[in-house]
Amino acid sequence: MTMPTTGLPSAEVTRPRTVLVGTMFASAASMMVFFGVLLVYITERAQARALHRDWFPEGRIELGPSGFVFATLILSIFTVRWAVQAINNDDRPNTFVALGLSGLFGAAVFNQLWFILNDVGFALAGGTGQFMFFMVNGTFIVFMIAAVAFIFLTFLRGLIGHFGPQKAESVAAAAFYWNTVVTMWFIAWYVIYVTK
Amino acid sequence: MTMIDSPPATAQATAVSSPAAAGLYDFLATTDHKRIGRIWLTAGVFALIGAVVLGVLLGLERLDSGGLDIFAGENPHFQIWALYRFGLALLVVAPLFIGLATVIVPMQVGSTNIAFPRAALAAAWGFLIGAGILVVAVAAGGGWGAVDRATPRELDSIALTLVGMGLVVVSILLASLCLATTVVSLRVKGMTLLRTPLFAWSMLVTSAVWLLTLPILLANLAIAYVDLRGGPGTFTGGVDGSTAIFTQLEWLVEQPQVYSFAIPALGILGSIVAVSAGVRPSRHGLSLGLIGFFGLLSIGGWSQPFFQFDPGANVAYDEKFVFIAFGLLAIVPVLASFAPVADSLARGRDNLGGSPPAHLLGALAGALLLSVGAAAGVARVIEPFRLGGRITVSGVMNLVLLGAVVSAVAGIWFWSAKIGGRTLSPLMGRLAILDLVGGALLLGGAQAISGFLETSDDPRVPVVEDAADILSIVSLVGAVLVALGALGVLAAIVSALRSGRTTEADPWGGHTLEWATATPPPAGNFAEAPGLVMSEAPLLDAREQTSAEGEDS
């Protein structure tokens, strides 16, 4: 027997913001993966220091190149925000320029990280410190790839006309995930490159 | 993932007639949440059969722990023991609850489909592939480390084990994301979070806890894999003669994290009892709060030795204040959940017949097992007992996870009309549930007690006292009973499928929106838009309104 529900007012259709909510959950999960790796790094480093062992070879980690990554990502925060603002104003050309610039900054970050990973001269099997250096940076790179792919797909969907001021949610979701990944670098930068 | 999904279903009534099965492609590529849920449930039931067989074999091995006759060596014994533990959580309990939720939760919240249906489908197939890789890798000599010297082929199998487990975890995370988003975003008009059905709410809490904790397991797996493939060996102990990988991951099946796999048991309990008693749910807000509190206390990613920040303090992680506090508090929401249940049962005692239906029996028994497990967990963290590393840890795990299995079975019996359009045999259900509960109590209870006799949790360490041998026999009897119960569940499902009889849309007089759908529910679920939800029991509201209008006229 099906219970009657026809006597009640019809449900009002509201925009569910599903993509944004899903992205928030995905961002939380991504951040926890990153924290999982970073906490092992911090713990191992604390143990090495307590036992007066070397963590990194002296002078191999420089602040300059990682600072450029930091600066690039700061700029990208503005460009993703620009994309969200533009799509809300139905300004499609500005949206594409902003998304394109964000993707370009992402490519620049990959280039800078490639330089850093080669410049330090570490080996994966060169000790726990060097291994964890690669693990933290590698985890960040994986999520950076995801964020760039998200931006790229949003850009493509915008090109084929999926977005407008009433359907700006995917751009906001891509921007949210981007900012999550940028936050990861800020934390990694402080823990690895500043405090070493 | 989110970019390729079709626009999300909203609470509009867009029911379409259920299409006939369109062959293999339709089976592989379906985006109907009910079919996706059935993939998870099928996987969970078959994994349960596999897990209980392993449980019996491990019980037999325990009878003569010095001999190691069955597994022909320490290493296979250790790996099967570890596979049973991880398998029970990740391959049995998680898919059972995810499958149940994937079928039921969208209907409960009044949605036409799950959020991101293609991602949900990818999660289901990813889980099957990952589970297959995991089991094959362990069978090929892999696992979570190597007790003796590992051959190169075994090292490859260990790496493959980590890949399989990682894929399983990613799939569970993806499914959790879809479920959590469904509850948050796709609720029908009027259904505030405080009016969310208890099962849907419990799955939201479970999904949130998994999304916050299982990624840490993923990080552990990634570190172990890379270390194994070219790292310095810090986290794998150089593999040979080391179980370091297992040590890194075992927090998943120890308290407090093990409780996260049993959170939906409290939601199922609240959902089933009110309907069975035929009364409005008692103190719905309190039940929501207790489930949320239990979820909070089951967050356990932090409780692993790899996150110790004070290496000089010489205090084990399980002797620290937070770990002890979580262990002591976890039993509070579980026991408190019985208060609204008892109230509902007392108010509806006139509606309860002679013998309780299988789903009510299962819901109560599952929560009872969880309570016993949580009580054993309290003993585990009381320092003078010194039960860390003892078999009590396994006892807690078995009681909690088998309690979750019993609750999932109760859910399958309760919602069988919506899952497969059939009603499962009440008699077979009662017998299977009694078997499962009795077996779980004997298995987990004997292990919990045996820890007080200094029996180690490591299966390779012989028992210390003779009395522990008797408890090993008791736990073996329990494992056999659990296996019989699991086979009973499978037999009842096969019997219902072969009978071909469909059942009525609402056989129990349900309170929530899933019971407003036809049986079996069509694609799109609702023939007409669910009305404005005014309480946590919208169908009960409609029934009372109809009754009042009848009296007025």
mmCIF file of C-alpha atoms in Angstrom, chain B residues 77-430:
data_model
loop_
_atom_site.group_PDB
_atom_site.id
_atom_site.type_symbol
_atom_site.label_atom_id
_atom_site.label_comp_id
_atom_site.label_asym_id
_atom_site.label_seq_id
_atom_site.Cartn_x
_atom_site.Cartn_y
_atom_site.Cartn_z
ATOM 1 C CA HIS B 77 48.987 -17.487 9.037
ATOM 2 C CA PHE B 78 49.814 -13.878 9.762
ATOM 3 C CA GLN B 79 48.634 -12.635 6.375
ATOM 4 C CA ILE B 80 45.299 -14.483 6.568
ATOM 5 C CA TRP B 81 44.817 -13.161 10.097
ATOM 6 C CA ALA B 82 45.424 -9.620 8.827
ATOM 7 C CA LEU B 83 43.199 -10.204 5.784
ATOM 8 C CA TYR B 84 40.366 -11.296 8.088
ATOM 9 C CA ARG B 85 40.669 -8.092 10.108
ATOM 10 C CA PHE B 86 40.927 -5.639 7.238
ATOM 11 C CA GLY B 87 38.491 -7.684 5.159
ATOM 12 C CA LEU B 88 35.783 -7.681 7.806
ATOM 13 C CA ALA B 89 35.897 -3.884 7.978
ATOM 14 C CA LEU B 90 36.619 -2.851 4.389
ATOM 15 C CA LEU B 91 35.241 -5.736 2.330
ATOM 16 C CA VAL B 92 32.221 -6.753 4.437
ATOM 17 C CA VAL B 93 30.826 -4.039 6.718
ATOM 18 C CA ALA B 94 31.619 -1.015 4.536
ATOM 19 C CA PRO B 95 30.037 -2.401 1.330
ATOM 20 C CA LEU B 96 27.003 -3.703 3.209
ATOM 21 C CA PHE B 97 26.246 -0.279 4.674
ATOM 22 C CA ILE B 98 27.200 1.608 1.505
ATOM 23 C CA GLY B 99 24.989 -0.710 -0.557
ATOM 24 C CA LEU B 100 22.074 -0.333 1.799
ATOM 25 C CA ALA B 101 22.500 3.432 1.867
ATOM 26 C CA THR B 102 22.951 3.762 -1.888
ATOM 27 C CA VAL B 103 19.587 2.083 -2.359
ATOM 28 C CA ILE B 104 17.666 3.644 0.519
ATOM 29 C CA VAL B 105 19.088 7.082 1.363
ATOM 30 C CA PRO B 106 18.124 8.877 -1.898
ATOM 31 C CA MET B 107 14.550 7.658 -1.475
ATOM 32 C CA GLN B 108 14.541 8.557 2.227
ATOM 33 C CA VAL B 109 15.460 12.157 1.466
ATOM 34 C CA GLY B 110 12.969 12.358 -1.402
ATOM 35 C CA SER B 111 15.467 12.473 -4.262
ATOM 36 C CA THR B 112 15.137 10.837 -7.656
ATOM 37 C CA ASN B 113 18.721 9.567 -7.627
ATOM 38 C CA ILE B 114 21.972 9.631 -5.732
ATOM 39 C CA ALA B 115 24.299 12.624 -6.224
ATOM 40 C CA PHE B 116 26.944 11.989 -8.902
ATOM 41 C CA PRO B 117 25.505 8.645 -10.039
ATOM 42 C CA ARG B 118 28.389 7.956 -12.426
ATOM 43 C CA ALA B 119 30.892 8.492 -9.641
ATOM 44 C CA ALA B 120 28.818 6.151 -7.444
ATOM 45 C CA LEU B 121 28.944 3.521 -10.195
ATOM 46 C CA ALA B 122 32.692 4.007 -10.617
ATOM 47 C CA ALA B 123 33.066 3.525 -6.870
ATOM 48 C CA ALA B 124 31.165 0.229 -6.981
ATOM 49 C CA TRP B 125 33.218 -1.216 -9.832
ATOM 50 C CA GLY B 126 36.420 0.208 -8.397
ATOM 51 C CA PHE B 127 35.636 -1.533 -5.134
ATOM 52 C CA LEU B 128 35.121 -4.879 -6.861
ATOM 53 C CA ILE B 129 38.373 -4.561 -8.799
ATOM 54 C CA GLY B 130 40.290 -3.406 -5.717
ATOM 55 C CA ALA B 131 38.874 -6.197 -3.560
ATOM 56 C CA GLY B 132 39.798 -8.729 -6.243
ATOM 57 C CA ILE B 133 43.356 -7.407 -6.468
ATOM 58 C CA LEU B 134 43.669 -7.420 -2.683
ATOM 59 C CA VAL B 135 42.537 -11.022 -2.239
ATOM 60 C CA VAL B 136 44.568 -12.342 -5.190
ATOM 61 C CA ALA B 137 47.678 -10.484 -3.964
ATOM 62 C CA VAL B 138 47.404 -12.026 -0.497
ATOM 63 C CA ALA B 139 46.797 -15.464 -2.018
ATOM 64 C CA ALA B 140 49.910 -14.981 -4.151
ATOM 65 C CA GLY B 141 52.091 -14.568 -1.081
ATOM 66 C CA GLY B 142 51.590 -10.862 -0.465
ATOM 67 C CA GLY B 143 50.040 -9.183 2.548
ATOM 68 C CA TRP B 144 51.128 -6.560 5.012
ATOM 69 C CA GLY B 145 54.813 -7.344 5.478
ATOM 70 C CA ALA B 146 56.716 -10.596 5.596
ATOM 71 C CA VAL B 147 57.307 -12.562 8.773
ATOM 72 C CA ASP B 148 60.130 -14.525 7.151
ATOM 73 C CA ARG B 149 62.434 -13.672 4.271
ATOM 74 C CA ALA B 150 60.388 -12.474 1.280
ATOM 75 C CA THR B 151 61.141 -13.604 -2.258
ATOM 76 C CA PRO B 152 61.059 -10.993 -5.056
ATOM 77 C CA ARG B 153 57.681 -12.382 -6.160
ATOM 78 C CA GLU B 154 56.344 -11.974 -2.632
ATOM 79 C CA LEU B 155 57.598 -8.384 -2.570
ATOM 80 C CA ASP B 156 55.625 -7.725 -5.741
ATOM 81 C CA SER B 157 52.583 -9.321 -4.128
ATOM 82 C CA ILE B 158 52.978 -7.137 -1.035
ATOM 83 C CA ALA B 159 53.067 -4.059 -3.271
ATOM 84 C CA LEU B 160 49.995 -5.348 -5.102
ATOM 85 C CA THR B 161 48.235 -5.828 -1.765
ATOM 86 C CA LEU B 162 48.802 -2.158 -0.984
ATOM 87 C CA VAL B 163 47.499 -1.139 -4.419
ATOM 88 C CA GLY B 164 44.359 -3.280 -4.002
ATOM 89 C CA MET B 165 43.713 -1.933 -0.522
ATOM 90 C CA GLY B 166 44.247 1.601 -1.779
ATOM 91 C CA LEU B 167 41.728 1.123 -4.561
ATOM 92 C CA VAL B 168 39.211 -0.270 -2.074
ATOM 93 C CA VAL B 169 39.711 2.761 0.188
ATOM 94 C CA VAL B 170 39.411 5.235 -2.705
ATOM 95 C CA SER B 171 36.189 3.528 -3.812
ATOM 96 C CA ILE B 172 34.728 3.706 -0.315
ATOM 97 C CA LEU B 173 35.677 7.397 -0.155
ATOM 98 C CA LEU B 174 34.027 8.102 -3.501
ATOM 99 C CA ALA B 175 30.856 6.314 -2.453
ATOM 100 C CA SER B 176 30.888 8.204 0.853
ATOM 101 C CA LEU B 177 31.208 11.494 -1.005
ATOM 102 C CA CYS B 178 28.154 10.655 -3.136
ATOM 103 C CA LEU B 179 26.111 9.638 -0.089
ATOM 104 C CA ALA B 180 27.078 12.642 2.015
ATOM 105 C CA THR B 181 26.307 15.016 -0.857
ATOM 106 C CA THR B 182 22.929 13.341 -1.381
ATOM 107 C CA VAL B 183 21.931 13.910 2.233
ATOM 108 C CA VAL B 184 23.257 17.470 2.337
ATOM 109 C CA SER B 185 22.071 18.698 -1.069
ATOM 110 C CA LEU B 186 19.181 16.614 -2.338
ATOM 111 C CA ARG B 187 16.760 16.625 0.571
ATOM 112 C CA VAL B 188 13.167 17.376 -0.343
ATOM 113 C CA LYS B 189 11.652 20.720 0.615
ATOM 114 C CA GLY B 190 10.926 20.918 4.309
ATOM 115 C CA MET B 191 13.317 18.164 5.307
ATOM 116 C CA THR B 192 15.757 20.067 7.484
ATOM 117 C CA LEU B 193 18.741 18.236 8.881
ATOM 118 C CA LEU B 194 16.822 17.867 12.130
ATOM 119 C CA ARG B 195 14.048 16.089 10.217
ATOM 120 C CA THR B 196 16.412 13.785 8.347
ATOM 121 C CA PRO B 197 15.580 10.097 8.805
ATOM 122 C CA LEU B 198 17.901 8.413 11.296
ATOM 123 C CA PHE B 199 19.450 6.002 8.811
ATOM 124 C CA ALA B 200 20.185 8.786 6.311
ATOM 125 C CA TRP B 201 21.633 10.894 9.128
ATOM 126 C CA SER B 202 23.778 8.007 10.388
ATOM 127 C CA MET B 203 25.142 7.518 6.872
ATOM 128 C CA LEU B 204 25.932 11.237 6.643
ATOM 129 C CA VAL B 205 27.869 10.998 9.911
ATOM 130 C CA THR B 206 29.583 7.780 8.796
ATOM 131 C CA SER B 207 30.500 9.263 5.422
ATOM 132 C CA ALA B 208 31.870 12.390 7.072
ATOM 133 C CA VAL B 209 33.974 10.338 9.490
ATOM 134 C CA TRP B 210 35.264 8.133 6.689
ATOM 135 C CA LEU B 211 36.051 11.153 4.505
ATOM 136 C CA LEU B 212 38.108 12.582 7.360
ATOM 137 C CA THR B 213 39.883 9.396 8.443
ATOM 138 C CA LEU B 214 40.229 6.949 5.548
ATOM 139 C CA PRO B 215 42.389 9.466 3.614
ATOM 140 C CA ILE B 216 44.924 9.076 6.413
ATOM 141 C CA LEU B 217 44.911 5.336 5.727
ATOM 142 C CA LEU B 218 45.470 6.205 2.082
ATOM 143 C CA ALA B 219 48.478 8.310 3.120
ATOM 144 C CA ASN B 220 49.817 5.374 5.152
ATOM 145 C CA LEU B 221 49.381 3.081 2.150
ATOM 146 C CA ALA B 222 51.122 5.533 -0.192
ATOM 147 C CA ILE B 223 54.070 5.914 2.176
ATOM 148 C CA ALA B 224 54.369 2.139 2.599
ATOM 149 C CA TYR B 225 54.141 1.529 -1.155
ATOM 150 C CA VAL B 226 56.753 4.094 -2.155
ATOM 151 C CA ASP B 227 59.018 2.996 0.683
ATOM 152 C CA LEU B 228 58.698 -0.607 -0.491
ATOM 153 C CA ARG B 229 59.414 0.284 -4.106
ATOM 154 C CA GLY B 230 62.484 2.413 -3.599
ATOM 155 C CA GLY B 231 62.546 4.095 -0.212
ATOM 156 C CA PRO B 232 64.936 3.656 2.693
ATOM 157 C CA GLY B 233 62.805 0.939 4.315
ATOM 158 C CA THR B 234 61.866 3.077 7.333
ATOM 159 C CA PHE B 235 58.157 2.271 7.102
ATOM 160 C CA THR B 236 58.321 -1.270 5.834
ATOM 161 C CA GLY B 237 61.083 -2.450 8.128
ATOM 162 C CA GLY B 238 62.983 -3.584 5.068
ATOM 163 C CA VAL B 239 60.051 -6.011 4.712
ATOM 164 C CA ASP B 240 62.016 -9.136 5.574
ATOM 165 C CA GLY B 241 61.102 -10.365 9.030
ATOM 166 C CA SER B 242 58.922 -7.341 9.669
ATOM 167 C CA THR B 243 55.226 -6.634 10.002
ATOM 168 C CA ALA B 244 55.791 -2.878 10.008
ATOM 169 C CA ILE B 245 53.240 -2.286 7.253
ATOM 170 C CA PHE B 246 50.534 -3.955 9.307
ATOM 171 C CA THR B 247 51.557 -1.949 12.372
ATOM 172 C CA GLN B 248 51.198 1.224 10.318
ATOM 173 C CA LEU B 249 47.662 0.340 9.210
ATOM 174 C CA GLU B 250 46.135 -1.556 12.113
ATOM 175 C CA TRP B 251 44.573 1.562 13.659
ATOM 176 C CA LEU B 252 41.792 1.038 11.105
ATOM 177 C CA VAL B 253 40.423 -1.981 12.973
ATOM 178 C CA GLU B 254 41.223 -0.841 16.487
ATOM 179 C CA GLN B 255 39.285 1.547 18.639
ATOM 180 C CA PRO B 256 38.295 4.268 18.203
ATOM 181 C CA GLN B 257 38.311 3.933 14.384
ATOM 182 C CA VAL B 258 36.602 0.533 14.387
ATOM 183 C CA TYR B 259 33.496 2.195 15.824
ATOM 184 C CA SER B 260 33.119 4.249 12.631
ATOM 185 C CA PHE B 261 32.061 1.079 10.836
ATOM 186 C CA ALA B 262 29.186 0.620 13.280
ATOM 187 C CA ILE B 263 27.678 4.133 13.270
ATOM 188 C CA PRO B 264 24.853 3.161 10.863
ATOM 189 C CA ALA B 265 23.807 0.458 13.329
ATOM 190 C CA LEU B 266 22.389 3.212 15.543
ATOM 191 C CA GLY B 267 20.514 4.734 12.599
ATOM 192 C CA ILE B 268 19.054 1.376 11.621
ATOM 193 C CA LEU B 269 18.038 0.758 15.232
ATOM 194 C CA GLY B 270 16.131 4.026 15.470
ATOM 195 C CA SER B 271 14.529 3.620 12.035
ATOM 196 C CA ILE B 272 13.305 0.082 12.574
ATOM 197 C CA VAL B 273 12.115 0.278 16.161
ATOM 198 C CA ALA B 274 9.735 3.206 15.668
ATOM 199 C CA VAL B 275 8.152 1.591 12.613
ATOM 200 C CA SER B 276 7.891 -1.827 14.261
ATOM 201 C CA ALA B 277 6.289 -0.281 17.345
ATOM 202 C CA GLY B 278 3.960 1.750 15.121
ATOM 203 C CA VAL B 279 4.603 4.981 17.020
ATOM 204 C CA ARG B 280 6.155 8.340 16.218
ATOM 205 C CA PRO B 281 9.948 8.205 16.780
ATOM 206 C CA SER B 282 10.791 9.165 20.304
ATOM 207 C CA ARG B 283 13.184 12.092 20.862
ATOM 208 C CA HIS B 284 14.378 12.246 17.278
ATOM 209 C CA GLY B 285 16.695 15.184 17.960
ATOM 210 C CA LEU B 286 18.356 13.321 20.819
ATOM 211 C CA SER B 287 18.924 10.313 18.558
ATOM 212 C CA LEU B 288 20.521 12.544 15.924
ATOM 213 C CA GLY B 289 22.783 14.065 18.553
ATOM 214 C CA LEU B 290 23.824 10.706 19.955
ATOM 215 C CA ILE B 291 24.695 9.362 16.508
ATOM 216 C CA GLY B 292 26.715 12.504 15.833
ATOM 217 C CA PHE B 293 28.491 12.194 19.186
ATOM 218 C CA PHE B 294 29.299 8.542 18.529
ATOM 219 C CA GLY B 295 30.669 9.553 15.139
ATOM 220 C CA LEU B 296 32.878 12.153 16.778
ATOM 221 C CA LEU B 297 34.261 9.543 19.171
ATOM 222 C CA SER B 298 35.034 7.147 16.327
ATOM 223 C CA ILE B 299 37.477 9.459 14.559
ATOM 224 C CA GLY B 300 40.679 7.495 14.910
ATOM 225 C CA GLY B 301 43.203 8.442 12.261
ATOM 226 C CA TRP B 302 45.321 10.105 14.911
ATOM 227 C CA SER B 303 45.617 6.975 17.045
ATOM 228 C CA GLN B 304 48.635 5.392 15.429
ATOM 229 C CA PRO B 305 52.177 5.176 16.683
ATOM 230 C CA PHE B 306 53.370 7.025 13.554
ATOM 231 C CA PHE B 307 51.802 10.236 14.860
ATOM 232 C CA GLN B 308 53.525 10.336 18.245
ATOM 233 C CA PHE B 309 54.890 13.804 18.757
ATOM 234 C CA ASP B 310 56.848 13.243 21.938
ATOM 235 C CA PRO B 311 59.413 10.590 21.198
ATOM 236 C CA GLY B 312 61.254 11.304 24.382
ATOM 237 C CA ALA B 313 58.225 10.882 26.641
ATOM 238 C CA ASN B 314 58.248 7.086 26.399
ATOM 239 C CA VAL B 315 54.456 6.848 26.626
ATOM 240 C CA ALA B 316 52.674 4.539 24.182
ATOM 241 C CA TYR B 317 49.919 6.147 22.109
ATOM 242 C CA ASP B 318 47.281 3.918 23.691
ATOM 243 C CA GLU B 319 48.247 5.082 27.178
ATOM 244 C CA LYS B 320 47.580 8.731 26.379
ATOM 245 C CA PHE B 321 44.687 10.708 27.777
ATOM 246 C CA VAL B 322 42.777 11.287 24.517
ATOM 247 C CA PHE B 323 42.867 7.618 23.550
ATOM 248 C CA ILE B 324 41.647 6.589 26.990
ATOM 249 C CA ALA B 325 38.935 9.288 27.035
ATOM 250 C CA PHE B 326 37.633 8.235 23.618
ATOM 251 C CA GLY B 327 37.545 4.610 24.754
ATOM 252 C CA LEU B 328 35.682 5.430 27.942
ATOM 253 C CA LEU B 329 33.164 7.797 26.322
ATOM 254 C CA ALA B 330 32.299 5.698 23.270
ATOM 255 C CA ILE B 331 29.910 3.513 25.209
ATOM 256 C CA VAL B 332 27.849 6.504 26.393
ATOM 257 C CA PRO B 333 26.046 7.344 23.107
ATOM 258 C CA VAL B 334 25.580 3.647 22.350
ATOM 259 C CA LEU B 335 23.833 2.961 25.655
ATOM 260 C CA ALA B 336 21.962 6.263 25.552
ATOM 261 C CA SER B 337 20.556 5.324 22.140
ATOM 262 C CA PHE B 338 18.558 2.632 23.886
ATOM 263 C CA ALA B 339 16.582 5.259 25.845
ATOM 264 C CA PRO B 340 14.456 6.545 22.915
ATOM 265 C CA VAL B 341 14.234 2.978 21.643
ATOM 266 C CA ALA B 342 12.907 1.728 24.952
ATOM 267 C CA ASP B 343 10.426 4.593 25.045
ATOM 268 C CA SER B 344 9.179 3.776 21.529
ATOM 269 C CA LEU B 345 8.845 0.094 22.404
ATOM 270 C CA ALA B 346 6.965 0.919 25.621
ATOM 271 C CA ARG B 347 4.558 3.241 23.817
ATOM 272 C CA GLY B 348 3.970 0.760 21.020
ATOM 273 C CA ARG B 349 3.850 -2.470 23.005
ATOM 274 C CA ASP B 350 0.255 -3.040 21.940
ATOM 275 C CA ASN B 351 1.349 -3.016 18.298
ATOM 276 C CA LEU B 352 4.107 -5.543 18.839
ATOM 277 C CA GLY B 353 2.963 -9.082 18.159
ATOM 278 C CA GLY B 354 4.211 -12.310 19.714
ATOM 279 C CA SER B 355 7.538 -13.062 18.094
ATOM 280 C CA PRO B 356 9.480 -10.010 16.937
ATOM 281 C CA PRO B 357 10.056 -9.631 13.202
ATOM 282 C CA ALA B 358 13.558 -10.497 12.006
ATOM 283 C CA HIS B 359 14.467 -6.880 11.289
ATOM 284 C CA LEU B 360 13.503 -5.720 14.792
ATOM 285 C CA LEU B 361 15.374 -8.628 16.356
ATOM 286 C CA GLY B 362 18.399 -7.854 14.215
ATOM 287 C CA ALA B 363 18.376 -4.125 14.904
ATOM 288 C CA LEU B 364 18.211 -4.678 18.654
ATOM 289 C CA ALA B 365 20.773 -7.506 18.607
ATOM 290 C CA GLY B 366 23.187 -5.507 16.446
ATOM 291 C CA ALA B 367 23.069 -2.582 18.848
ATOM 292 C CA LEU B 368 23.457 -5.000 21.780
ATOM 293 C CA LEU B 369 26.616 -6.449 20.223
ATOM 294 C CA LEU B 370 27.903 -2.934 19.668
ATOM 295 C CA SER B 371 27.241 -2.157 23.340
ATOM 296 C CA VAL B 372 29.127 -5.264 24.460
ATOM 297 C CA GLY B 373 31.962 -4.347 22.115
ATOM 298 C CA ALA B 374 32.070 -0.809 23.476
ATOM 299 C CA ALA B 375 32.069 -2.203 27.041
ATOM 300 C CA ALA B 376 35.025 -4.425 26.141
ATOM 301 C CA GLY B 377 36.577 -1.298 24.636
ATOM 302 C CA VAL B 378 36.229 0.451 28.008
ATOM 303 C CA ALA B 379 38.103 -2.412 29.670
ATOM 304 C CA ARG B 380 40.721 -2.199 26.923
ATOM 305 C CA VAL B 381 41.681 1.386 27.812
ATOM 306 C CA ILE B 382 41.707 0.952 31.600
ATOM 307 C CA GLU B 383 45.408 0.995 32.283
ATOM 308 C CA PRO B 384 45.662 -1.516 35.190
ATOM 309 C CA PHE B 385 44.192 -4.260 32.973
ATOM 310 C CA ARG B 386 47.013 -3.746 30.452
ATOM 311 C CA LEU B 387 45.023 -5.197 27.566
ATOM 312 C CA GLY B 388 46.905 -3.392 24.805
ATOM 313 C CA GLY B 389 48.389 -5.968 22.437
ATOM 314 C CA ARG B 390 46.229 -8.692 23.951
ATOM 315 C CA ILE B 391 43.508 -10.617 22.150
ATOM 316 C CA THR B 392 40.898 -8.344 23.758
ATOM 317 C CA VAL B 393 41.689 -5.984 20.877
ATOM 318 C CA SER B 394 40.451 -8.644 18.452
ATOM 319 C CA GLY B 395 37.466 -9.268 20.714
ATOM 320 C CA VAL B 396 36.420 -5.617 20.549
ATOM 321 C CA MET B 397 36.850 -5.643 16.783
ATOM 322 C CA ASN B 398 34.813 -8.818 16.312
ATOM 323 C CA LEU B 399 31.999 -7.658 18.603
ATOM 324 C CA VAL B 400 31.736 -4.239 16.977
ATOM 325 C CA LEU B 401 32.096 -5.334 13.354
ATOM 326 C CA LEU B 402 29.865 -8.398 13.694
ATOM 327 C CA GLY B 403 27.342 -6.168 15.484
ATOM 328 C CA ALA B 404 27.488 -3.936 12.424
ATOM 329 C CA VAL B 405 26.965 -6.979 10.188
ATOM 330 C CA VAL B 406 23.887 -8.000 12.185
ATOM 331 C CA SER B 407 22.499 -4.468 11.900
ATOM 332 C CA ALA B 408 23.130 -4.472 8.149
ATOM 333 C CA VAL B 409 21.331 -7.816 7.874
ATOM 334 C CA ALA B 410 18.415 -6.308 9.817
ATOM 335 C CA GLY B 411 18.419 -3.412 7.364
ATOM 336 C CA ILE B 412 18.393 -5.788 4.393
ATOM 337 C CA TRP B 413 15.381 -7.615 5.866
ATOM 338 C CA PHE B 414 13.590 -4.352 6.654
ATOM 339 C CA TRP B 415 14.155 -2.679 3.276
ATOM 340 C CA SER B 416 14.152 -5.854 1.125
ATOM 341 C CA ALA B 417 10.991 -4.661 -0.654
ATOM 342 C CA LYS B 418 12.858 -1.569 -1.843
ATOM 343 C CA ILE B 419 16.142 -3.337 -2.529
ATOM 344 C CA GLY B 420 14.845 -6.189 -4.655
ATOM 345 C CA GLY B 421 11.064 -6.026 -4.585
ATOM 346 C CA ARG B 422 10.897 -9.129 -2.373
ATOM 347 C CA THR B 423 10.182 -9.846 1.272
ATOM 348 C CA LEU B 424 12.732 -12.143 2.870
ATOM 349 C CA SER B 425 11.633 -15.112 4.974
ATOM 350 C CA PRO B 426 11.033 -13.946 8.571
ATOM 351 C CA LEU B 427 11.784 -17.412 9.966
ATOM 352 C CA MET B 428 15.076 -17.745 8.112
ATOM 353 C CA GLY B 429 15.894 -14.200 9.147
ATOM 354 C CA ARG B 430 15.334 -14.897 12.823
#
